[in-house]
CSV table of C-alpha atoms and ligand atoms in Angstrom, one decimal:
chain,number,residue,atom,x,y,z
A,2,MET,CA,-145.9,14.3,-113.5
A,3,THR,CA,-145.8,10.3,-113.9
A,4,PHE,CA,-143.5,7.8,-112.9
A,5,ASP,CA,-142.7,7.4,-116.8
A,6,ASP,CA,-140.9,10.9,-116.7
A,7,PHE,CA,-138.1,9.5,-114.4
A,8,LYS,CA,-137.2,6.9,-117.3
A,9,PHE,CA,-136.8,4.1,-114.9
A,10,ASP,CA,-135.8,0.6,-116.0
A,11,GLU,CA,-138.9,-1.2,-117.2
A,12,SER,CA,-139.0,-4.0,-114.9
A,13,LEU,CA,-138.8,-1.5,-112.0
A,14,LEU,CA,-141.8,0.4,-113.4
A,15,GLU,CA,-143.7,-2.9,-113.6
A,16,GLY,CA,-143.1,-3.5,-110.1
A,17,LEU,CA,-144.2,-0.2,-109.0
A,18,TYR,CA,-147.2,-0.1,-110.9
A,19,SER,CA,-148.1,-3.6,-109.7
A,20,MET,CA,-147.8,-2.1,-106.2
A,21,GLY,CA,-150.6,0.3,-107.3
A,22,TYR,CA,-148.5,3.4,-107.3
A,23,LYS,CA,-149.9,5.6,-110.2
A,24,GLN,CA,-148.4,9.0,-109.4
A,25,PRO,CA,-145.2,10.0,-107.5
A,26,THR,CA,-145.9,11.8,-104.2
A,27,PRO,CA,-144.6,15.5,-103.6
A,28,ILE,CA,-141.3,13.9,-102.0
A,29,GLN,CA,-141.0,11.5,-104.7
A,30,GLU,CA,-141.1,14.1,-107.3
A,31,GLN,CA,-138.4,16.1,-105.5
A,32,ALA,CA,-136.0,13.5,-104.2
A,33,ILE,CA,-135.9,11.1,-107.3
A,34,PRO,CA,-134.2,13.5,-109.7
A,35,VAL,CA,-131.7,14.4,-107.0
A,36,ILE,CA,-130.9,10.8,-106.3
A,37,LEU,CA,-130.8,9.8,-109.8
A,38,ASN,CA,-128.2,12.7,-110.4
A,39,ASN,CA,-126.0,11.0,-107.7
A,40,LYS,CA,-126.2,14.2,-105.6
A,41,ASP,CA,-126.2,13.8,-101.8
A,42,LEU,CA,-129.5,14.7,-100.0
A,43,ILE,CA,-131.0,15.7,-96.8
A,44,ALA,CA,-134.6,15.4,-96.9
A,45,CYS,CA,-137.2,16.4,-94.2
A,46,ALA,CA,-140.2,14.2,-94.5
A,47,GLN,CA,-142.5,12.1,-92.3
A,48,THR,CA,-143.7,8.6,-92.6
A,49,GLY,CA,-146.8,8.4,-94.8
A,50,THR,CA,-145.4,10.8,-97.4
A,51,GLY,CA,-143.8,8.0,-99.6
A,52,LYS,CA,-140.4,8.7,-98.2
A,53,THR,CA,-139.3,5.0,-98.6
A,54,ALA,CA,-140.0,4.8,-102.4
A,55,ALA,CA,-138.5,8.3,-102.9
A,56,TYR,CA,-135.2,6.7,-102.2
A,57,LEU,CA,-135.5,3.1,-103.1
A,58,LEU,CA,-136.8,3.5,-106.8
A,59,PRO,CA,-133.9,5.6,-108.0
A,60,ILE,CA,-131.6,3.4,-106.1
A,61,ILE,CA,-133.0,0.2,-107.6
A,62,HIS,CA,-132.8,1.8,-111.0
A,63,HIS,CA,-128.9,2.6,-110.5
A,64,ILE,CA,-128.5,-1.1,-109.2
A,65,LEU,CA,-130.2,-2.4,-112.4
A,66,LYS,CA,-128.0,-0.2,-114.6
A,67,ALA,CA,-124.6,-1.0,-112.8
A,68,PRO,CA,-122.2,-2.9,-115.2
A,69,THR,CA,-121.2,-5.2,-112.3
A,70,ARG,CA,-123.1,-6.2,-109.2
A,71,HIS,CA,-121.7,-5.9,-105.6
A,72,LEU,CA,-123.1,-4.9,-102.2
A,73,ASN,CA,-124.2,-1.4,-103.5
A,74,THR,CA,-126.5,0.0,-101.0
A,75,LEU,CA,-126.5,0.3,-97.1
A,76,ILE,CA,-129.9,1.5,-95.5
A,77,ILE,CA,-129.8,2.1,-91.9
A,78,ALA,CA,-133.0,2.6,-89.9
A,79,PRO,CA,-133.8,2.8,-86.2
A,80,THR,CA,-136.2,-0.2,-85.6
A,81,ARG,CA,-136.6,-3.7,-86.6
A,82,GLU,CA,-140.2,-2.9,-87.8
A,83,LEU,CA,-139.0,-0.1,-90.0
A,84,VAL,CA,-136.0,-2.3,-91.5
A,85,LEU,CA,-138.7,-5.0,-92.3
A,86,GLN,CA,-141.0,-2.5,-93.9
A,87,ILE,CA,-138.2,-1.2,-96.0
A,88,ASP,CA,-137.2,-4.7,-97.0
A,89,GLN,CA,-140.7,-5.6,-98.0
A,90,GLN,CA,-141.0,-2.5,-100.2
A,91,ILE,CA,-137.8,-3.6,-101.9
A,92,ASP,CA,-139.4,-6.8,-102.4
A,93,GLY,CA,-142.6,-5.3,-103.9
A,94,MET,CA,-140.6,-2.8,-106.2
A,95,GLY,CA,-138.1,-5.4,-107.2
A,96,TYR,CA,-140.6,-8.0,-108.0
A,97,PHE,CA,-139.9,-8.2,-111.7
A,98,CYS,CA,-136.3,-7.3,-111.5
A,99,SER,CA,-133.2,-9.1,-110.1
A,100,VAL,CA,-132.6,-7.0,-107.0
A,101,GLY,CA,-131.5,-8.8,-103.8
A,102,SER,CA,-131.8,-7.5,-100.3
A,103,ILE,CA,-131.5,-8.5,-96.8
A,104,ALA,CA,-132.8,-7.3,-93.7
A,105,ILE,CA,-130.5,-7.4,-90.5
A,106,TYR,CA,-131.9,-6.4,-87.2
A,107,GLY,CA,-131.5,-7.6,-83.4
A,108,GLY,CA,-133.4,-10.2,-81.4
A,109,ASN,CA,-133.1,-13.3,-83.5
A,110,ASP,CA,-131.9,-16.8,-82.9
A,111,GLY,CA,-128.5,-18.2,-83.9
A,112,ILE,CA,-130.1,-20.0,-86.9
A,113,THR,CA,-131.3,-16.7,-88.6
A,114,TRP,CA,-128.0,-15.2,-87.8
A,115,GLU,CA,-126.3,-17.9,-89.7
A,116,LYS,CA,-128.9,-17.5,-92.6
A,117,GLN,CA,-127.8,-13.8,-92.8
A,118,ARG,CA,-124.3,-14.7,-92.9
A,119,HIS,CA,-124.9,-16.9,-95.6
A,120,ALA,CA,-126.9,-14.7,-97.7
A,121,LEU,CA,-124.2,-12.1,-97.3
A,122,GLU,CA,-121.6,-14.4,-98.6
A,123,GLU,CA,-123.8,-15.3,-101.6
A,124,GLY,CA,-124.0,-11.7,-102.5
A,125,VAL,CA,-127.0,-9.0,-102.0
A,126,ASP,CA,-127.5,-5.6,-103.6
A,127,ILE,CA,-129.1,-4.1,-100.6
A,128,VAL,CA,-128.4,-4.4,-97.0
A,129,CYS,CA,-131.2,-2.9,-94.6
A,130,ALA,CA,-130.2,-2.9,-91.1
A,131,THR,CA,-130.6,-1.5,-87.5
A,132,PRO,CA,-127.3,0.1,-86.1
A,133,GLY,CA,-126.6,-2.3,-83.4
A,134,ARG,CA,-126.8,-5.5,-85.2
A,135,LEU,CA,-124.8,-4.1,-88.1
A,136,ILE,CA,-121.9,-3.1,-86.0
A,137,ALA,CA,-121.9,-6.9,-84.8
A,138,LEU,CA,-121.6,-8.0,-88.4
A,139,LEU,CA,-119.2,-5.6,-89.6
A,140,GLN,CA,-116.9,-6.3,-86.7
A,141,SER,CA,-117.1,-10.2,-87.8
A,142,GLY,CA,-115.7,-9.2,-91.2
A,143,LYS,CA,-118.5,-10.8,-93.2
A,144,MET,CA,-119.3,-7.5,-94.9
A,145,ASN,CA,-117.6,-6.1,-97.9
A,146,PHE,CA,-118.5,-2.4,-98.4
A,147,GLU,CA,-115.8,-1.8,-100.8
A,148,HIS,CA,-118.0,-1.1,-103.8
A,149,LEU,CA,-120.8,0.7,-101.9
A,150,GLN,CA,-122.4,3.4,-103.9
A,151,HIS,CA,-125.4,4.6,-101.6
A,152,LEU,CA,-125.8,5.2,-97.9
A,153,VAL,CA,-129.2,5.8,-96.6
A,154,LEU,CA,-130.0,6.9,-93.2
A,155,ASP,CA,-133.9,6.7,-92.6
A,156,GLU,CA,-135.5,8.3,-89.7
A,157,ALA,CA,-132.1,9.9,-88.7
A,158,ASP,CA,-133.6,12.1,-86.0
A,159,ARG,CA,-135.2,9.1,-84.3
A,160,MET,CA,-131.8,7.2,-84.5
A,161,MET,CA,-130.3,10.2,-82.8
A,162,ASP,CA,-132.9,10.2,-80.0
A,163,MET,CA,-132.4,6.5,-79.5
A,164,GLY,CA,-128.7,7.3,-78.8
A,165,PHE,CA,-127.4,5.6,-82.0
A,166,ILE,CA,-125.0,8.6,-83.0
A,167,ASP,CA,-121.7,6.7,-82.0
A,168,ASP,CA,-122.9,3.4,-83.6
A,169,LEU,CA,-123.6,5.5,-86.9
A,170,LYS,CA,-120.2,7.2,-86.7
A,171,THR,CA,-118.3,3.9,-86.2
A,172,ILE,CA,-120.4,2.3,-89.1
A,173,ILE,CA,-119.7,5.3,-91.5
A,174,ASN,CA,-116.1,4.8,-90.7
A,175,TYR,CA,-116.2,1.2,-92.5
A,176,LEU,CA,-117.7,2.8,-95.5
A,177,PRO,CA,-115.8,4.2,-98.7
A,178,LYS,CA,-115.7,8.0,-98.8
A,179,ASN,CA,-116.7,8.1,-102.4
A,180,ARG,CA,-120.4,7.2,-102.1
A,181,GLN,CA,-123.8,9.0,-102.3
A,182,THR,CA,-125.3,9.9,-98.8
A,183,ILE,CA,-129.0,10.3,-98.4
A,184,MET,CA,-130.5,11.4,-95.2
A,185,PHE,CA,-134.2,11.2,-94.3
A,186,SER,CA,-135.5,12.7,-91.1
A,187,ALA,CA,-139.0,13.8,-89.7
A,188,THR,CA,-137.5,16.7,-88.0
A,189,MET,CA,-134.4,18.9,-88.8
A,190,PRO,CA,-133.0,19.9,-85.3
A,191,PRO,CA,-129.3,21.4,-85.3
A,192,LYS,CA,-127.8,18.1,-84.5
A,193,ILE,CA,-129.2,16.5,-87.6
A,194,ARG,CA,-127.7,19.2,-89.8
A,195,SER,CA,-124.3,18.8,-88.0
A,196,LEU,CA,-124.5,15.1,-88.6
A,197,ALA,CA,-125.5,15.8,-92.3
A,198,ASN,CA,-122.5,18.2,-92.7
A,199,GLU,CA,-120.1,15.7,-91.3
A,200,ILE,CA,-121.2,12.6,-93.5
A,201,SER,CA,-122.3,14.2,-96.7
A,202,ASN,CA,-121.0,16.4,-99.5
A,203,ASN,CA,-122.6,19.5,-100.4
A,204,PRO,CA,-126.2,17.9,-100.0
A,205,GLU,CA,-129.3,19.2,-101.6
A,206,GLN,CA,-132.0,19.8,-99.3
A,207,ILE,CA,-135.7,19.1,-99.4
A,208,ASN,CA,-138.4,19.9,-97.1
A,209,ILE,CA,-142.0,18.5,-97.3
A,210,ALA,CA,-144.2,20.5,-95.0
A,211,ILE,CA,-146.5,18.6,-92.8
A,212,SER,CA,-150.2,18.9,-93.4
A,213,LYS,CA,-152.0,20.8,-90.8
A,214,PRO,CA,-155.1,19.7,-88.8
A,215,ALA,CA,-158.5,21.4,-90.0
A,216,ALA,CA,-159.1,24.5,-88.3
A,217,GLY,CA,-162.5,23.5,-86.9
A,218,ILE,CA,-160.9,20.8,-84.7
A,219,VAL,CA,-160.6,21.5,-80.8
A,220,GLN,CA,-157.7,19.6,-79.8
A,221,GLN,CA,-157.1,18.6,-76.3
A,222,ALA,CA,-155.0,16.1,-74.4
A,223,TYR,CA,-154.9,14.3,-71.0
A,224,VAL,CA,-151.4,13.3,-69.6
A,225,VAL,CA,-152.5,10.1,-67.7
A,226,HIS,CA,-151.2,6.9,-66.3
A,227,ASP,CA,-152.3,3.9,-68.2
A,228,HIS,CA,-154.5,2.7,-65.3
A,229,GLN,CA,-156.4,5.9,-65.4
A,230,LYS,CA,-157.4,5.7,-68.9
A,231,GLU,CA,-160.6,3.5,-68.6
A,232,ALA,CA,-162.2,5.8,-66.0
A,233,LEU,CA,-161.1,8.8,-67.9
A,234,ILE,CA,-162.9,7.5,-71.2
A,235,LYS,CA,-166.0,6.5,-69.5
A,236,GLY,CA,-166.3,10.1,-67.6
A,237,ILE,CA,-165.9,11.8,-71.2
A,238,LEU,CA,-168.3,9.6,-72.9
A,239,LYS,CA,-171.1,10.5,-70.2
A,240,ASN,CA,-171.1,13.9,-72.1
A,241,GLU,CA,-174.1,13.4,-74.4
A,242,ASP,CA,-173.0,16.1,-76.7
A,243,TYR,CA,-170.7,13.4,-78.2
A,244,GLN,CA,-173.2,11.5,-80.3
A,245,SER,CA,-170.8,10.1,-82.8
A,246,VAL,CA,-167.4,9.0,-81.4
A,247,ILE,CA,-164.3,7.3,-83.0
A,248,ILE,CA,-161.8,5.7,-80.3
A,249,PHE,CA,-158.3,4.9,-81.7
A,250,SER,CA,-156.3,2.2,-79.8
A,251,SER,CA,-152.7,1.1,-80.8
A,252,THR,CA,-153.5,-2.8,-81.4
A,253,LYS,CA,-156.3,-5.2,-82.2
A,254,GLU,CA,-156.1,-6.6,-78.8
A,255,ASN,CA,-156.3,-3.3,-77.1
A,256,VAL,CA,-159.3,-2.5,-79.4
A,257,LYS,CA,-161.1,-5.7,-78.2
A,258,ALA,CA,-160.2,-5.2,-74.5
A,259,LEU,CA,-161.6,-1.6,-74.7
A,260,GLU,CA,-164.7,-2.7,-76.3
A,261,LYS,CA,-165.4,-5.0,-73.5
A,262,VAL,CA,-164.7,-2.1,-71.0
A,263,LEU,CA,-167.2,0.0,-72.8
A,264,ARG,CA,-169.8,-2.5,-73.5
A,265,PRO,CA,-172.1,-1.4,-70.6
A,266,LEU,CA,-172.3,2.0,-72.0
A,267,GLY,CA,-174.4,0.4,-74.8
A,268,SER,CA,-174.0,1.5,-78.5
A,269,VAL,CA,-170.4,0.4,-79.0
A,270,LYS,CA,-168.6,-1.8,-81.5
A,271,ALA,CA,-164.8,-2.7,-82.3
A,272,PHE,CA,-163.8,-2.4,-86.0
A,273,SER,CA,-161.1,-4.9,-86.8
A,274,SER,CA,-159.5,-6.6,-89.8
A,275,ASP,CA,-160.6,-9.9,-88.1
A,276,LEU,CA,-164.0,-9.3,-89.0
A,277,GLU,CA,-165.8,-10.5,-92.1
A,278,GLN,CA,-166.5,-8.0,-94.9
A,279,ALA,CA,-169.9,-8.1,-94.4
A,280,GLU,CA,-169.5,-7.5,-90.7
A,281,ARG,CA,-167.6,-4.5,-91.4
A,282,GLU,CA,-169.9,-3.1,-93.9
A,283,GLU,CA,-172.9,-3.3,-91.4
A,284,ILE,CA,-170.8,-1.7,-88.6
A,285,MET,CA,-170.0,1.2,-91.0
A,286,ARG,CA,-173.6,1.5,-92.2
A,287,ASP,CA,-174.8,1.8,-88.6
A,288,PHE,CA,-172.1,4.2,-87.5
A,289,LYS,CA,-172.9,6.5,-90.6
A,290,GLY,CA,-176.6,6.3,-89.9
A,291,LYS,CA,-175.9,7.2,-86.5
A,292,ARG,CA,-177.5,4.1,-85.0
A,293,LEU,CA,-174.1,3.1,-83.5
A,294,ARG,CA,-172.5,5.9,-81.2
A,295,ILE,CA,-169.0,4.6,-80.5
A,296,LEU,CA,-166.7,2.9,-83.0
A,297,ILE,CA,-163.3,1.6,-81.7
A,298,GLY,CA,-160.4,0.6,-84.0
A,299,THR,CA,-156.6,0.7,-84.7
A,300,ASP,CA,-155.2,3.0,-87.6
A,301,ILE,CA,-156.9,1.1,-90.4
A,302,LEU,CA,-159.9,3.1,-89.3
A,303,SER,CA,-158.1,6.4,-89.9
A,304,ARG,CA,-157.7,6.0,-93.6
A,305,GLY,CA,-160.5,6.4,-96.0
A,306,ILE,CA,-163.6,6.4,-93.5
A,307,ASP,CA,-165.7,9.2,-94.9
A,308,VAL,CA,-168.4,9.7,-92.3
A,309,ASP,CA,-169.7,13.2,-91.7
A,310,GLY,CA,-170.8,14.6,-88.1
A,311,ILE,CA,-168.3,12.9,-85.9
A,312,SER,CA,-168.3,14.7,-82.8
A,313,LEU,CA,-165.4,13.2,-80.9
A,314,VAL,CA,-162.2,11.5,-81.9
A,315,VAL,CA,-160.3,9.9,-79.0
A,316,ASN,CA,-156.7,8.9,-79.3
A,317,TYR,CA,-156.7,6.2,-76.4
A,318,ASP,CA,-153.1,5.7,-77.1
A,319,ALA,CA,-151.0,8.4,-78.8
A,320,PRO,CA,-150.5,7.7,-82.5
A,321,PRO,CA,-147.2,6.6,-83.7
A,322,ASP,CA,-146.3,9.7,-85.9
A,323,PRO,CA,-147.8,13.0,-86.9
A,324,GLU,CA,-149.4,12.0,-90.1
A,325,ASP,CA,-151.3,9.3,-88.2
A,326,TYR,CA,-152.3,11.9,-85.7
A,327,ILE,CA,-153.6,14.1,-88.4
A,328,HIS,CA,-155.3,11.4,-90.2
A,329,ARG,CA,-157.0,10.2,-87.0
A,330,ILE,CA,-158.2,13.7,-85.8
A,331,GLY,CA,-159.3,14.6,-89.4
A,332,ARG,CA,-162.2,12.0,-89.0
A,333,THR,CA,-163.9,14.9,-87.0
A,334,ALA,CA,-164.7,18.4,-88.0
A,335,ARG,CA,-165.2,17.4,-91.9
A,336,ALA,CA,-167.1,19.5,-94.1
A,337,SER,CA,-166.5,22.7,-91.8
A,338,LYS,CA,-168.3,21.2,-88.9
A,339,ALA,CA,-166.8,21.7,-85.5
A,340,GLY,CA,-165.3,18.6,-83.6
A,341,VAL,CA,-163.2,17.7,-80.6
A,342,ALA,CA,-160.0,15.5,-80.8
A,343,ILE,CA,-158.7,14.1,-77.4
A,344,THR,CA,-155.4,12.3,-76.8
A,345,PHE,CA,-154.2,10.4,-73.9
A,346,ILE,CA,-150.7,10.6,-73.2
A,347,ASN,CA,-149.1,8.3,-70.8
A,348,GLU,CA,-145.5,8.4,-69.7
A,349,ARG,CA,-144.1,6.5,-72.6
A,350,ASP,CA,-145.8,8.3,-75.4
A,351,GLN,CA,-144.9,11.9,-74.1
A,352,MET,CA,-141.8,12.2,-76.5
A,353,LYS,CA,-144.0,11.0,-79.3
A,354,PHE,CA,-146.6,13.6,-78.6
A,355,PHE,CA,-144.0,16.4,-78.2
A,356,HIS,CA,-143.0,15.5,-81.8
A,357,ILE,CA,-146.4,16.0,-83.1
A,358,GLU,CA,-146.9,19.1,-81.5
A,359,ALA,CA,-143.6,20.4,-82.7
A,360,LEU,CA,-144.3,19.4,-86.2
A,361,MET,CA,-147.6,20.8,-86.3
A,362,GLY,CA,-146.2,24.0,-84.8
A,363,ILE,CA,-148.9,24.2,-82.0
A,364,GLU,CA,-149.1,23.0,-78.4
A,365,VAL,CA,-152.4,21.2,-77.5
A,366,PRO,CA,-153.8,22.2,-74.3
A,367,LYS,CA,-153.3,19.5,-71.7
A,368,MET,CA,-156.6,19.2,-69.5
A,369,PRO,CA,-156.7,18.7,-65.8
A,370,ILE,CA,-157.6,15.0,-64.9
A,371,PRO,CA,-160.8,14.6,-62.8
A,372,PRO,CA,-159.4,14.8,-59.0
A,373,GLU,CA,-161.2,11.4,-58.2
A,374,LEU,CA,-158.7,9.7,-60.5
A,375,GLY,CA,-155.8,10.9,-58.5
A,376,PRO,CA,-152.8,12.7,-60.0
A,377,GLY,CA,-151.4,11.8,-63.4
A,378,PRO,CA,-147.7,11.9,-64.3
A,379,GLU,CA,-145.8,15.2,-65.0
A,380,TYR,CA,-145.7,16.2,-68.7
A,381,ASN,CA,-142.1,16.0,-69.1
A,382,PRO,CA,-141.2,14.5,-72.6
A,383,GLU,CA,-137.7,15.0,-72.3
A,384,ALA,CA,-137.3,13.1,-68.9
A,385,ASN,CA,-139.7,10.3,-70.2
A,386,LYS,CA,-137.6,9.8,-73.4
A,387,LYS,CA,-136.0,6.6,-72.2
A,388,LYS,CA,-139.4,4.8,-71.4
A,389,ALA,CA,-140.5,5.7,-75.0
A,390,PHE,CA,-137.6,3.7,-76.5
A,391,SER,CA,-137.6,0.6,-73.9
A,392,ARG,CA,-140.1,-1.2,-76.0
A,393,HIS,CA,-138.2,-1.4,-79.2
A,394,GLY,CA,-134.9,-0.2,-77.7
A,395,PRO,CA,-131.5,-0.4,-79.6
A,396,SER,CA,-131.0,-3.7,-81.0
A,397,LYS,CA,-127.8,-5.6,-80.0
A,398,GLY,CA,-127.2,-9.1,-81.1
A,399,GLY,CA,-129.6,-11.6,-82.8
A,400,GLY,CA,-130.3,-11.5,-86.8
A,401,GLY,CA,-133.0,-11.2,-89.4
A,402,LYS,CA,-133.8,-13.1,-92.5
A,403,GLY,CA,-132.0,-13.9,-95.6
A,404,LYS,CA,-133.3,-14.2,-98.9
A,405,SER,CA,-132.5,-14.5,-102.6
A,406,LYS,CA,-129.8,-12.8,-104.3
A,407,PHE,CA,-128.1,-11.6,-107.3
A,408,HIS,CA,-129.2,-12.5,-110.9
A,409,GLN,CA,-132.1,-14.3,-110.0
A,410,ARG,CA,-135.5,-13.4,-111.5
A,411,LYS,CA,-138.3,-13.3,-108.9
A,412,LYS,CA,-141.0,-13.5,-111.6
B,194,LIG,P1,-143.7,5.8,-96.4
B,194,LIG,O1,-143.9,7.2,-96.2
B,194,LIG,O2,-142.5,5.4,-97.1
B,194,LIG,O3,-144.0,5.0,-95.1
B,194,LIG,O4,-145.0,5.3,-97.4
B,194,LIG,C1,-146.3,5.4,-96.9
B,194,LIG,C2,-147.2,4.3,-97.7
B,194,LIG,O5,-147.5,4.9,-99.0
B,194,LIG,C3,-146.7,3.0,-98.1
B,194,LIG,O6,-147.6,2.0,-97.7
B,194,LIG,C4,-146.1,3.0,-99.6
B,194,LIG,O7,-146.4,1.8,-100.1
B,194,LIG,C5,-147.3,4.1,-100.0
B,194,LIG,N1,-146.7,4.7,-101.3
B,194,LIG,C6,-145.5,5.2,-101.2
B,194,LIG,N2,-145.5,5.9,-102.6
B,194,LIG,C7,-146.6,5.7,-103.2
B,194,LIG,C8,-147.3,6.3,-104.3
B,194,LIG,N3,-146.5,7.1,-105.3
B,194,LIG,N4,-148.6,6.1,-104.5
B,194,LIG,C9,-149.4,5.3,-103.8
B,194,LIG,N5,-148.9,4.9,-102.5
B,194,LIG,C10,-147.5,5.0,-102.1
């Protein structure tokens, strides 16, 4: 199947080919025809499957074919980061068409807030928002959803986990009943199904199975406090069986800090996008040639590095979602060799890891921490849920950016 089979508007096809998309992913193959047919949809798909384009492409196509232009689509997502990513994808796909969107999220200043209001008054096709911020705007009476055609809830399960359910119901009350409702969720617990029944009309269901880690990988986890991680990693690296090691950390800053901590152990390098291309290539050559024992990086390392014989992968910070976990640990046990994948789970990351285990359908053994490090936290994901969301918590107040609107070619 190719994108040409969907008979998208030419300018949209141009946009998606210019983004380097060659072939639809499985979720896109299944979801696009349903959305083009104006049916309601509940789709179970994780980040990394191409789920965003799966709903954006048919929606943009509908917008381009609409006889008149009004605020057409509302996309609600749990975090500012996700709202911005969706908005950027609209920018990319809509580069050659005249689709206007606005990202609305919490935590900005009054000027941005004003810009958003102004953009809304000028007219946009797609509003992409976090729930808390959207409610504030709705209550200000600045949004006219009278002609809304599509409602998308992205990462619905995460919005539920973050306590947005009442906000979502309030928002939906403002929307016309005669609309297409599309829900994407990484998991489908009963509460998501019941929300879907409440807000959608005889929806089609699609389920994209998550990939499973290779059989040769021995997975282990340590439930730790942040301050115990350094001593733990040093202890693990004393094991000389681990001759080729990749350590993943969540941010560039953490990668650099960890490199400093591990430098006394000798053969260790941080791999980061800040390095010159030649430096990166040299590090990779040394790592492949087994002249470099330990490589530390962020998720950019997990995609595409093709090195055989990695004996250990350590998730110094738990990965953001199951696909990243599978990509990261898949760096070991390649070509049917055995390998070990160890994940450190602090209190904040417990719920995240619990979801990863649930989606893989396995429980990763929790290893005892060496007694000299003192006791670690209890593994209780449910109780630690609040901490997980305190960093990006529900957004209330603030604003986002506004940008170009109807009938304006971006070319
Ligand atoms: P998502 O699951 O929506 O977070 O998408 C994951 C990544 O895959 C994003 O960087 C998209 O730009 C990219 N992507 C989505 N669809 C395709 C496709 N058909 N071909 C190549 N890349 C894609």
